[in-house]
Amino acid sequence: MKTMSNEIKKNKRAKKERDPNKKPLSFETLIESIAGSGWTLIATVVATLIVVVAACLAVFFINVQGAEQVMVPNVTGKPLTTALYEMQEKELYPHITLRYSELPGEQGTVLKQDPTAGSIVKARRTIELTVSRGMQNPRLDNYVGKSIDTVKSALELEYSGDRPLLTVAAPIFQKSSQPAGTILAQYPEADYYVYDPIKMYFVVSSGSQEVTTKVPDIKGKSVEQVLRELGNYNVVIDFRGHTVTGNDMPDSITNVDKAAGTEVVRYSRINAEVALANRTETSEFVSGIYETTLAEYPYPVSMRLDARYIDGTVTTLANFAHPGNHLTIPYSVKPETTLVLYVMDQKMGELTVQ
C-alpha cells in the first residue's frame, strides 16, 4: 500500500518537473486562443462563399446561354400536324392562335408564323402560329340545272386542301328529257351549312337513253367482301338466305339469277342466294338478312348500314346507293349487335340481333 502511494506522488512530481510554467486552463485563456485564430476562420468562410457563388453562376449561365441556336422552319401553308412535328425537331415551342379564313379547304392549315422562316433563334423559344379554323358558315348553292362537269370542277377547286370539307361522290345517272350531264337533284340541298366534312351527291341526266351497267361477279364471294364492295355495284341486289347445305361455304353468295357481265339498266334488281352459317351454342357470330321496306325514291339515294356493338363501338358494314322500296342486306355479327340503317344520313331503322 505504501509502495502504490509512493508511485502516485512520484508521477505528480515528474509532471511538475516536465512543465513547470504551464498554467491551468481558464475561460480567459480560451477567449484569447479563439481571438488569436479568428482571421483564419474568417478567411475560410469567405473562401467557401466564393466557391458556392461561382458554382451557382456557372449553372445559371449554362442554362441561359447554353441553348443551341436553330433556324426557324417554314411551316406556313402546311397542316398543323406537320408544323408541330417540324417545330419539335428544332426544339421550338408553338403558341397557336385560331382564326377564320376566307378560302374553304384551309381548315387546320398554318396561315402565318412569327418569327418568319429562316430566322436564327435559340432552342426552346416560342414560335407564334396562326392556324385556320376554316370558313365561317360556308353554304351550298343550288346546282340543279347546271352541268355536272362545271359544278364538280368548281367544288373541287373551292374545297381543295389536305382535309377538304366537301368531296363529290360519283354521280348517279338517270334517264331524263334534260340534256345529258344536267344535274337533276343534289344532296345536301341548297343553303346547307358545311360545318363538318360531307360527301356531295348528284343525280345527273343521262339524256333520253337508258344508262346501262354490267352485273358484278359476286358468286362465291363472302358476305363481308360483297358488303365492302356494295357501293361499287350499280345494281340493286335482293338477297335471299338459306341454311348451309352440301358444299356451301358459310356466309357466301351461292347463286345469282343473272350471269356476271350481263348488261342491264343501272340499278336494275338482281337476285342473289346467301348460304347463312348455322348457329350453334358455341357460335361466335349470328348470320341473317336485314330486311325492310322504304319509300320509293325518284332516284337512288345514299344509304349505309352500321353495326353498333355491345361495347359501344360502331362499324359501317356497307355504303351504297338504293332507289328504295324493298331492301335486303346480309350480315354476320356478334349477338346483341344493333344494326342501324341510315338514308341520306338520317336514321331510318334498326334491328338488335339476338
mmCIF file of C-alpha atoms in Angstrom:
data_model
loop_
_atom_site.group_PDB
_atom_site.id
_atom_site.type_symbol
_atom_site.label_atom_id
_atom_site.label_comp_id
_atom_site.label_asym_id
_atom_site.label_seq_id
_atom_site.Cartn_x
_atom_site.Cartn_y
_atom_site.Cartn_z
ATOM 1 C CA MET A 1 0.000 0.000 0.000
ATOM 2 C CA LYS A 2 2.837 2.355 0.839
ATOM 3 C CA THR A 3 4.535 1.406 -2.394
ATOM 4 C CA MET A 4 1.404 2.459 -4.509
ATOM 5 C CA SER A 5 1.160 5.789 -2.644
ATOM 6 C CA ASN A 6 4.792 6.496 -3.282
ATOM 7 C CA GLU A 7 4.318 5.805 -7.033
ATOM 8 C CA ILE A 8 1.432 8.297 -7.317
ATOM 9 C CA LYS A 9 3.433 11.024 -5.567
ATOM 10 C CA LYS A 10 6.396 10.258 -7.825
ATOM 11 C CA ASN A 11 4.253 10.669 -11.011
ATOM 12 C CA LYS A 12 2.827 14.015 -9.875
ATOM 13 C CA ARG A 13 6.345 15.283 -9.141
ATOM 14 C CA ALA A 14 7.517 14.200 -12.612
ATOM 15 C CA LYS A 15 4.671 16.110 -14.360
ATOM 16 C CA LYS A 16 5.543 19.305 -12.488
ATOM 17 C CA GLU A 17 9.185 18.953 -13.454
ATOM 18 C CA ARG A 18 8.331 18.483 -17.204
ATOM 19 C CA ASP A 19 6.125 21.663 -17.478
ATOM 20 C CA PRO A 20 6.853 23.878 -14.536
ATOM 21 C CA ASN A 21 5.464 27.053 -16.295
ATOM 22 C CA LYS A 22 2.127 25.595 -17.563
ATOM 23 C CA LYS A 23 -0.907 27.494 -16.306
ATOM 24 C CA PRO A 24 -4.189 25.836 -15.600
ATOM 25 C CA LEU A 25 -6.848 26.219 -18.438
ATOM 26 C CA SER A 26 -9.320 29.049 -17.717
ATOM 27 C CA PHE A 27 -12.150 30.970 -19.558
ATOM 28 C CA GLU A 28 -9.856 33.903 -20.270
ATOM 29 C CA THR A 29 -7.275 31.575 -21.793
ATOM 30 C CA LEU A 30 -9.931 30.054 -24.136
ATOM 31 C CA ILE A 31 -11.081 33.522 -25.347
ATOM 32 C CA GLU A 32 -7.521 34.548 -26.076
ATOM 33 C CA SER A 33 -6.996 31.340 -28.124
ATOM 34 C CA ILE A 34 -10.118 31.962 -30.324
ATOM 35 C CA ALA A 35 -9.203 35.619 -30.866
ATOM 36 C CA GLY A 36 -5.743 34.591 -31.989
ATOM 37 C CA SER A 37 -7.135 32.231 -34.742
ATOM 38 C CA GLY A 38 -10.157 34.441 -35.794
ATOM 39 C CA TRP A 39 -8.636 35.675 -39.063
ATOM 40 C CA THR A 40 -8.063 32.115 -40.205
ATOM 41 C CA LEU A 41 -11.739 31.247 -39.572
ATOM 42 C CA ILE A 42 -12.995 34.331 -41.386
ATOM 43 C CA ALA A 43 -10.805 33.579 -44.394
ATOM 44 C CA THR A 44 -12.130 30.027 -44.571
ATOM 45 C CA VAL A 45 -15.778 31.186 -44.507
ATOM 46 C CA VAL A 46 -15.186 33.820 -47.203
ATOM 47 C CA ALA A 47 -13.428 31.306 -49.464
ATOM 48 C CA THR A 48 -16.318 28.851 -49.082
ATOM 49 C CA LEU A 49 -18.888 31.544 -50.011
ATOM 50 C CA ILE A 50 -16.894 32.500 -53.116
ATOM 51 C CA VAL A 51 -16.815 28.865 -54.299
ATOM 52 C CA VAL A 52 -20.590 28.434 -53.787
ATOM 53 C CA VAL A 53 -21.448 31.687 -55.634
ATOM 54 C CA ALA A 54 -19.136 30.771 -58.510
ATOM 55 C CA ALA A 55 -20.823 27.346 -58.869
ATOM 56 C CA CYS A 56 -24.314 28.927 -58.914
ATOM 57 C CA LEU A 57 -23.281 31.453 -61.570
ATOM 58 C CA ALA A 58 -21.791 28.701 -63.706
ATOM 59 C CA VAL A 59 -25.019 26.673 -63.598
ATOM 60 C CA PHE A 60 -27.103 29.785 -64.379
ATOM 61 C CA PHE A 61 -25.063 30.784 -67.444
ATOM 62 C CA ILE A 62 -25.000 27.220 -68.730
ATOM 63 C CA ASN A 63 -28.826 27.139 -68.682
ATOM 64 C CA VAL A 64 -29.310 30.638 -70.083
ATOM 65 C CA GLN A 65 -26.567 30.875 -72.662
ATOM 66 C CA GLY A 66 -26.026 27.230 -73.459
ATOM 67 C CA ALA A 67 -29.217 26.786 -75.584
ATOM 68 C CA GLU A 68 -28.380 25.825 -79.132
ATOM 69 C CA GLN A 69 -29.220 28.303 -81.871
ATOM 70 C CA VAL A 70 -31.539 26.887 -84.555
ATOM 71 C CA MET A 71 -33.164 28.041 -87.795
ATOM 72 C CA VAL A 72 -36.944 28.518 -87.729
ATOM 73 C CA PRO A 73 -38.509 26.107 -90.279
ATOM 74 C CA ASN A 74 -41.005 27.264 -92.919
ATOM 75 C CA VAL A 75 -44.375 25.870 -91.801
ATOM 76 C CA THR A 76 -46.680 28.442 -93.414
ATOM 77 C CA GLY A 77 -49.201 26.676 -95.661
ATOM 78 C CA LYS A 78 -48.595 23.294 -94.037
ATOM 79 C CA PRO A 79 -51.061 21.233 -91.958
ATOM 80 C CA LEU A 80 -50.801 21.896 -88.231
ATOM 81 C CA THR A 81 -49.725 18.310 -87.502
ATOM 82 C CA THR A 82 -46.773 18.675 -89.892
ATOM 83 C CA ALA A 83 -45.873 22.076 -88.406
ATOM 84 C CA LEU A 84 -45.854 20.685 -84.860
ATOM 85 C CA TYR A 85 -43.576 17.835 -85.890
ATOM 86 C CA GLU A 86 -41.086 20.198 -87.564
ATOM 87 C CA MET A 87 -41.122 22.506 -84.530
ATOM 88 C CA GLN A 88 -40.423 19.578 -82.240
ATOM 89 C CA GLU A 89 -37.413 18.579 -84.330
ATOM 90 C CA LYS A 90 -35.944 22.066 -83.803
ATOM 91 C CA GLU A 91 -36.827 22.123 -80.070
ATOM 92 C CA LEU A 92 -39.176 25.078 -80.620
ATOM 93 C CA TYR A 93 -42.475 25.589 -78.810
ATOM 94 C CA PRO A 94 -45.524 26.748 -80.805
ATOM 95 C CA HIS A 95 -48.174 29.126 -79.484
ATOM 96 C CA ILE A 96 -51.311 28.627 -81.588
ATOM 97 C CA THR A 97 -53.923 31.257 -82.469
ATOM 98 C CA LEU A 98 -57.048 30.187 -84.407
ATOM 99 C CA ARG A 99 -58.933 32.418 -86.859
ATOM 100 C CA TYR A 100 -61.414 32.036 -89.697
ATOM 101 C CA SER A 101 -60.102 32.126 -93.263
ATOM 102 C CA GLU A 102 -61.748 33.220 -96.491
ATOM 103 C CA LEU A 103 -60.972 30.132 -98.560
ATOM 104 C CA PRO A 104 -62.553 26.704 -97.984
ATOM 105 C CA GLY A 105 -60.226 23.783 -97.547
ATOM 106 C CA GLU A 106 -57.765 25.695 -95.327
ATOM 107 C CA GLN A 107 -59.041 24.352 -92.027
ATOM 108 C CA GLY A 108 -56.116 23.177 -89.880
ATOM 109 C CA THR A 109 -53.534 24.935 -92.102
ATOM 110 C CA VAL A 110 -50.867 27.329 -90.766
ATOM 111 C CA LEU A 111 -51.617 30.771 -92.236
ATOM 112 C CA LYS A 112 -48.824 32.792 -90.606
ATOM 113 C CA GLN A 113 -45.770 32.356 -88.368
ATOM 114 C CA ASP A 114 -43.616 34.665 -86.252
ATOM 115 C CA PRO A 115 -40.583 34.731 -86.364
ATOM 116 C CA THR A 116 -40.511 34.125 -90.106
ATOM 117 C CA ALA A 117 -38.903 31.098 -91.723
ATOM 118 C CA GLY A 118 -35.107 31.232 -91.787
ATOM 119 C CA SER A 119 -34.749 33.307 -88.613
ATOM 120 C CA ILE A 120 -31.990 32.198 -86.222
ATOM 121 C CA VAL A 121 -33.255 31.814 -82.659
ATOM 122 C CA LYS A 122 -32.317 29.910 -79.541
ATOM 123 C CA ALA A 123 -33.784 26.479 -78.996
ATOM 124 C CA ARG A 124 -36.822 26.274 -76.716
ATOM 125 C CA ARG A 125 -38.131 29.612 -77.970
ATOM 126 C CA THR A 126 -41.877 30.091 -78.508
ATOM 127 C CA ILE A 127 -42.998 30.493 -82.142
ATOM 128 C CA GLU A 128 -46.349 32.173 -82.845
ATOM 129 C CA LEU A 129 -48.526 30.188 -85.306
ATOM 130 C CA THR A 130 -51.807 31.441 -86.777
ATOM 131 C CA VAL A 131 -53.941 28.460 -87.832
ATOM 132 C CA SER A 132 -57.130 28.434 -89.932
ATOM 133 C CA ARG A 133 -60.294 27.206 -88.272
ATOM 134 C CA GLY A 134 -61.992 27.078 -91.676
ATOM 135 C CA MET A 135 -64.569 29.299 -93.301
ATOM 136 C CA GLN A 136 -67.271 30.904 -91.223
ATOM 137 C CA ASN A 137 -70.549 29.156 -92.084
ATOM 138 C CA PRO A 138 -69.958 28.247 -95.781
ATOM 139 C CA ARG A 139 -73.254 27.486 -97.568
ATOM 140 C CA LEU A 140 -74.041 25.296 -100.551
ATOM 141 C CA ASP A 141 -75.510 26.824 -103.701
ATOM 142 C CA ASN A 142 -78.368 25.439 -105.793
ATOM 143 C CA TYR A 143 -76.689 23.369 -108.503
ATOM 144 C CA VAL A 144 -79.827 21.871 -110.082
ATOM 145 C CA GLY A 145 -79.971 22.586 -113.817
ATOM 146 C CA LYS A 146 -76.232 23.147 -114.111
ATOM 147 C CA SER A 147 -73.612 20.993 -115.826
ATOM 148 C CA ILE A 148 -72.132 18.300 -113.586
ATOM 149 C CA ASP A 149 -68.663 18.806 -115.074
ATOM 150 C CA THR A 150 -68.696 22.555 -114.366
ATOM 151 C CA VAL A 151 -70.057 22.161 -110.831
ATOM 152 C CA LYS A 152 -67.720 19.329 -109.917
ATOM 153 C CA SER A 153 -64.636 21.262 -111.085
ATOM 154 C CA ALA A 154 -65.741 24.382 -109.177
ATOM 155 C CA LEU A 155 -66.421 22.459 -105.949
ATOM 156 C CA GLU A 156 -63.150 20.541 -106.094
ATOM 157 C CA LEU A 157 -61.283 23.832 -106.540
ATOM 158 C CA GLU A 158 -63.287 25.650 -103.849
ATOM 159 C CA TYR A 159 -62.978 22.882 -101.273
ATOM 160 C CA SER A 160 -59.438 21.786 -102.039
ATOM 161 C CA GLY A 161 -56.938 21.153 -99.266
ATOM 162 C CA ASP A 162 -55.434 18.374 -97.186
ATOM 163 C CA ARG A 163 -58.699 17.959 -95.269
ATOM 164 C CA PRO A 164 -61.451 19.214 -97.584
ATOM 165 C CA LEU A 165 -64.850 19.863 -96.039
ATOM 166 C CA LEU A 166 -66.618 18.602 -99.155
ATOM 167 C CA THR A 167 -65.960 15.772 -101.597
ATOM 168 C CA VAL A 168 -68.079 14.917 -104.636
ATOM 169 C CA ALA A 169 -69.355 11.334 -104.916
ATOM 170 C CA ALA A 170 -69.665 9.555 -108.240
ATOM 171 C CA PRO A 171 -72.819 10.927 -109.926
ATOM 172 C CA ILE A 172 -75.975 8.834 -110.200
ATOM 173 C CA PHE A 173 -77.295 8.921 -113.775
ATOM 174 C CA GLN A 174 -80.979 8.825 -114.599
ATOM 175 C CA LYS A 175 -82.879 8.879 -117.875
ATOM 176 C CA SER A 176 -84.387 12.318 -118.439
ATOM 177 C CA SER A 177 -85.578 14.763 -121.065
ATOM 178 C CA GLN A 178 -82.885 17.150 -119.831
ATOM 179 C CA PRO A 179 -79.599 17.260 -121.786
ATOM 180 C CA ALA A 180 -77.074 14.655 -120.728
ATOM 181 C CA GLY A 181 -74.871 15.885 -117.877
ATOM 182 C CA THR A 182 -77.519 18.188 -116.365
ATOM 183 C CA ILE A 183 -77.902 17.986 -112.576
ATOM 184 C CA LEU A 184 -81.430 16.877 -111.684
ATOM 185 C CA ALA A 185 -81.090 16.764 -107.899
ATOM 186 C CA GLN A 186 -78.492 17.280 -105.176
ATOM 187 C CA TYR A 187 -77.892 16.163 -101.618
ATOM 188 C CA PRO A 188 -77.366 18.016 -99.324
ATOM 189 C CA GLU A 189 -79.759 20.617 -100.692
ATOM 190 C CA ALA A 190 -79.088 24.314 -101.323
ATOM 191 C CA ASP A 191 -78.333 26.580 -98.313
ATOM 192 C CA TYR A 192 -76.941 23.678 -96.281
ATOM 193 C CA TYR A 193 -74.208 24.950 -93.930
ATOM 194 C CA VAL A 194 -70.985 22.959 -94.229
ATOM 195 C CA TYR A 195 -69.640 22.625 -90.700
ATOM 196 C CA ASP A 196 -68.110 19.158 -90.868
ATOM 197 C CA PRO A 197 -66.721 17.111 -93.790
ATOM 198 C CA ILE A 198 -69.538 15.874 -96.063
ATOM 199 C CA LYS A 199 -69.956 13.973 -99.315
ATOM 200 C CA MET A 200 -71.953 15.689 -102.079
ATOM 201 C CA TYR A 201 -74.305 13.542 -104.171
ATOM 202 C CA PHE A 202 -75.724 14.498 -107.569
ATOM 203 C CA VAL A 203 -78.388 12.858 -109.713
ATOM 204 C CA VAL A 204 -77.458 13.616 -113.322
ATOM 205 C CA SER A 205 -79.425 13.291 -116.530
ATOM 206 C CA SER A 206 -78.218 10.620 -118.931
ATOM 207 C CA GLY A 207 -80.367 12.080 -121.697
ATOM 208 C CA SER A 208 -83.104 10.138 -123.427
ATOM 209 C CA GLN A 209 -81.103 6.915 -123.445
ATOM 210 C CA GLU A 210 -81.004 4.445 -120.593
ATOM 211 C CA VAL A 211 -77.643 4.137 -118.863
ATOM 212 C CA THR A 212 -76.511 0.532 -118.585
ATOM 213 C CA THR A 213 -74.070 -1.345 -116.419
ATOM 214 C CA LYS A 214 -72.788 -4.898 -116.072
ATOM 215 C CA VAL A 215 -73.860 -7.446 -113.478
ATOM 216 C CA PRO A 216 -70.997 -7.807 -110.968
ATOM 217 C CA ASP A 217 -69.273 -11.128 -110.412
ATOM 218 C CA ILE A 218 -70.240 -11.900 -106.812
ATOM 219 C CA LYS A 219 -70.902 -15.651 -106.889
ATOM 220 C CA GLY A 220 -68.589 -17.417 -104.441
ATOM 221 C CA LYS A 221 -67.635 -14.214 -102.605
ATOM 222 C CA SER A 222 -68.087 -13.871 -98.854
ATOM 223 C CA VAL A 223 -70.800 -11.684 -97.377
ATOM 224 C CA GLU A 224 -68.124 -9.448 -95.854
ATOM 225 C CA GLN A 225 -66.464 -8.885 -99.231
ATOM 226 C CA VAL A 226 -69.754 -8.195 -101.024
ATOM 227 C CA LEU A 227 -70.803 -5.640 -98.401
ATOM 228 C CA ARG A 228 -67.413 -3.948 -98.674
ATOM 229 C CA GLU A 229 -67.841 -3.634 -102.463
ATOM 230 C CA LEU A 230 -71.594 -2.936 -102.487
ATOM 231 C CA GLY A 231 -71.113 0.765 -103.187
ATOM 232 C CA ASN A 232 -69.269 -0.070 -106.424
ATOM 233 C CA TYR A 233 -72.144 -2.121 -107.847
ATOM 234 C CA ASN A 234 -74.609 -0.137 -109.975
ATOM 235 C CA VAL A 235 -77.372 -2.701 -109.484
ATOM 236 C CA VAL A 236 -79.827 -3.430 -106.666
ATOM 237 C CA ILE A 237 -79.236 -6.866 -105.182
ATOM 238 C CA ASP A 238 -82.130 -8.617 -103.486
ATOM 239 C CA PHE A 239 -80.522 -11.126 -101.100
ATOM 240 C CA ARG A 240 -82.279 -14.329 -100.070
ATOM 241 C CA GLY A 241 -80.892 -16.566 -97.356
ATOM 242 C CA HIS A 242 -80.848 -20.338 -96.872
ATOM 243 C CA THR A 243 -79.074 -22.625 -94.435
ATOM 244 C CA VAL A 244 -75.763 -24.155 -95.441
ATOM 245 C CA THR A 245 -76.116 -27.378 -97.405
ATOM 246 C CA GLY A 246 -73.698 -29.697 -99.189
ATOM 247 C CA ASN A 247 -70.523 -27.898 -100.248
ATOM 248 C CA ASP A 248 -71.812 -24.411 -99.474
ATOM 249 C CA MET A 249 -69.295 -22.048 -97.906
ATOM 250 C CA PRO A 250 -70.938 -20.433 -94.850
ATOM 251 C CA ASP A 251 -71.820 -16.751 -95.279
ATOM 252 C CA SER A 252 -71.108 -16.669 -99.010
ATOM 253 C CA ILE A 253 -73.026 -15.994 -102.232
ATOM 254 C CA THR A 254 -74.022 -19.332 -103.762
ATOM 255 C CA ASN A 255 -76.135 -18.251 -106.730
ATOM 256 C CA VAL A 256 -77.094 -15.188 -108.823
ATOM 257 C CA ASP A 257 -80.030 -15.151 -111.243
ATOM 258 C CA LYS A 258 -78.088 -13.207 -113.898
ATOM 259 C CA ALA A 259 -74.665 -14.132 -115.237
ATOM 260 C CA ALA A 260 -71.738 -11.877 -114.375
ATOM 261 C CA GLY A 261 -71.066 -9.378 -117.147
ATOM 262 C CA THR A 262 -74.653 -9.263 -118.413
ATOM 263 C CA GLU A 263 -75.569 -5.713 -119.454
ATOM 264 C CA VAL A 264 -78.564 -4.285 -117.585
ATOM 265 C CA VAL A 265 -80.055 -0.849 -116.914
ATOM 266 C CA ARG A 266 -78.344 0.811 -113.962
ATOM 267 C CA TYR A 267 -79.947 -0.022 -110.624
ATOM 268 C CA SER A 268 -81.953 -2.878 -112.054
ATOM 269 C CA ARG A 269 -82.730 -5.582 -109.493
ATOM 270 C CA ILE A 270 -80.983 -8.950 -109.465
ATOM 271 C CA ASN A 271 -81.484 -11.858 -107.052
ATOM 272 C CA ALA A 272 -78.674 -13.485 -105.068
ATOM 273 C CA GLU A 273 -78.724 -16.527 -102.762
ATOM 274 C CA VAL A 274 -76.725 -16.430 -99.499
ATOM 275 C CA ALA A 275 -75.687 -19.540 -97.532
ATOM 276 C CA LEU A 276 -76.177 -18.459 -93.914
ATOM 277 C CA ALA A 277 -73.955 -20.137 -91.326
ATOM 278 C CA ASN A 278 -75.824 -22.456 -88.965
ATOM 279 C CA ARG A 279 -75.934 -21.170 -85.400
ATOM 280 C CA THR A 280 -74.795 -23.452 -82.573
ATOM 281 C CA GLU A 281 -74.260 -22.985 -78.840
ATOM 282 C CA THR A 282 -70.589 -22.188 -79.479
ATOM 283 C CA SER A 283 -71.170 -19.838 -82.433
ATOM 284 C CA GLU A 284 -69.432 -16.510 -82.035
ATOM 285 C CA PHE A 285 -71.442 -14.815 -84.823
ATOM 286 C CA VAL A 286 -75.073 -14.709 -85.903
ATOM 287 C CA SER A 287 -75.887 -14.635 -89.633
ATOM 288 C CA GLY A 288 -79.071 -13.337 -91.229
ATOM 289 C CA ILE A 289 -80.714 -10.906 -93.655
ATOM 290 C CA TYR A 290 -81.598 -7.341 -92.638
ATOM 291 C CA GLU A 291 -84.884 -6.633 -94.414
ATOM 292 C CA THR A 292 -87.093 -3.544 -94.569
ATOM 293 C CA THR A 293 -89.395 -1.593 -96.868
ATOM 294 C CA LEU A 294 -88.627 2.051 -97.618
ATOM 295 C CA ALA A 295 -90.315 4.789 -99.584
ATOM 296 C CA GLU A 296 -89.701 4.599 -103.317
ATOM 297 C CA TYR A 297 -87.330 7.405 -104.230
ATOM 298 C CA PRO A 298 -87.243 9.106 -107.652
ATOM 299 C CA TYR A 299 -83.566 8.228 -107.916
ATOM 300 C CA PRO A 300 -81.042 6.076 -105.995
ATOM 301 C CA VAL A 301 -80.038 7.777 -102.744
ATOM 302 C CA SER A 302 -77.081 7.233 -100.436
ATOM 303 C CA MET A 303 -77.549 4.678 -97.651
ATOM 304 C CA ARG A 304 -75.398 2.887 -95.120
ATOM 305 C CA LEU A 305 -75.765 0.073 -92.613
ATOM 306 C CA ASP A 306 -73.879 0.433 -89.328
ATOM 307 C CA ALA A 307 -73.226 -2.192 -86.646
ATOM 308 C CA ARG A 308 -73.267 -0.873 -83.068
ATOM 309 C CA TYR A 309 -71.642 -3.439 -80.803
ATOM 310 C CA ILE A 310 -72.452 -4.092 -77.159
ATOM 311 C CA ASP A 311 -69.246 -2.293 -76.052
ATOM 312 C CA GLY A 312 -70.399 0.892 -77.797
ATOM 313 C CA THR A 313 -68.104 0.766 -80.829
ATOM 314 C CA VAL A 314 -69.657 1.375 -84.261
ATOM 315 C CA THR A 315 -68.569 -0.080 -87.606
ATOM 316 C CA THR A 316 -70.030 0.662 -91.041
ATOM 317 C CA LEU A 317 -70.872 -2.619 -92.760
ATOM 318 C CA ALA A 318 -71.890 -1.160 -96.134
ATOM 319 C CA ASN A 319 -72.175 2.136 -98.039
ATOM 320 C CA PHE A 320 -74.342 2.041 -101.164
ATOM 321 C CA ALA A 321 -76.970 3.789 -103.310
ATOM 322 C CA HIS A 322 -80.522 2.423 -103.462
ATOM 323 C CA PRO A 323 -83.824 3.568 -105.048
ATOM 324 C CA GLY A 324 -85.868 2.487 -102.018
ATOM 325 C CA ASN A 325 -88.849 0.151 -101.664
ATOM 326 C CA HIS A 326 -87.714 -3.410 -100.784
ATOM 327 C CA LEU A 327 -84.232 -3.530 -99.198
ATOM 328 C CA THR A 328 -82.258 -6.589 -98.061
ATOM 329 C CA ILE A 329 -78.705 -6.762 -96.708
ATOM 330 C CA PRO A 330 -76.956 -9.891 -95.380
ATOM 331 C CA TYR A 331 -74.975 -9.694 -92.136
ATOM 332 C CA SER A 332 -72.792 -11.774 -89.823
ATOM 333 C CA VAL A 333 -72.292 -10.101 -86.439
ATOM 334 C CA LYS A 334 -71.930 -10.936 -82.757
ATOM 335 C CA PRO A 335 -75.092 -11.414 -80.651
ATOM 336 C CA GLU A 336 -76.558 -8.242 -79.097
ATOM 337 C CA THR A 337 -75.246 -6.149 -82.002
ATOM 338 C CA THR A 338 -77.639 -3.432 -83.189
ATOM 339 C CA LEU A 339 -77.879 -2.850 -86.952
ATOM 340 C CA VAL A 340 -78.767 0.761 -87.836
ATOM 341 C CA LEU A 341 -79.882 1.836 -91.329
ATOM 342 C CA TYR A 342 -79.280 5.420 -92.495
ATOM 343 C CA VAL A 343 -80.825 7.004 -95.600
ATOM 344 C CA MET A 344 -79.044 10.210 -96.618
ATOM 345 C CA ASP A 345 -77.536 10.322 -93.094
ATOM 346 C CA GLN A 346 -80.985 10.103 -91.484
ATOM 347 C CA LYS A 347 -81.703 7.110 -89.244
ATOM 348 C CA MET A 348 -84.483 5.033 -90.829
ATOM 349 C CA GLY A 349 -84.496 1.817 -88.815
ATOM 350 C CA GLU A 350 -82.606 -0.550 -86.522
ATOM 351 C CA LEU A 351 -82.524 -4.197 -85.503
ATOM 352 C CA THR A 352 -80.866 -5.813 -82.462
ATOM 353 C CA VAL A 353 -79.522 -9.245 -83.351
ATOM 354 C CA GLN A 354 -80.267 -11.855 -80.677
#
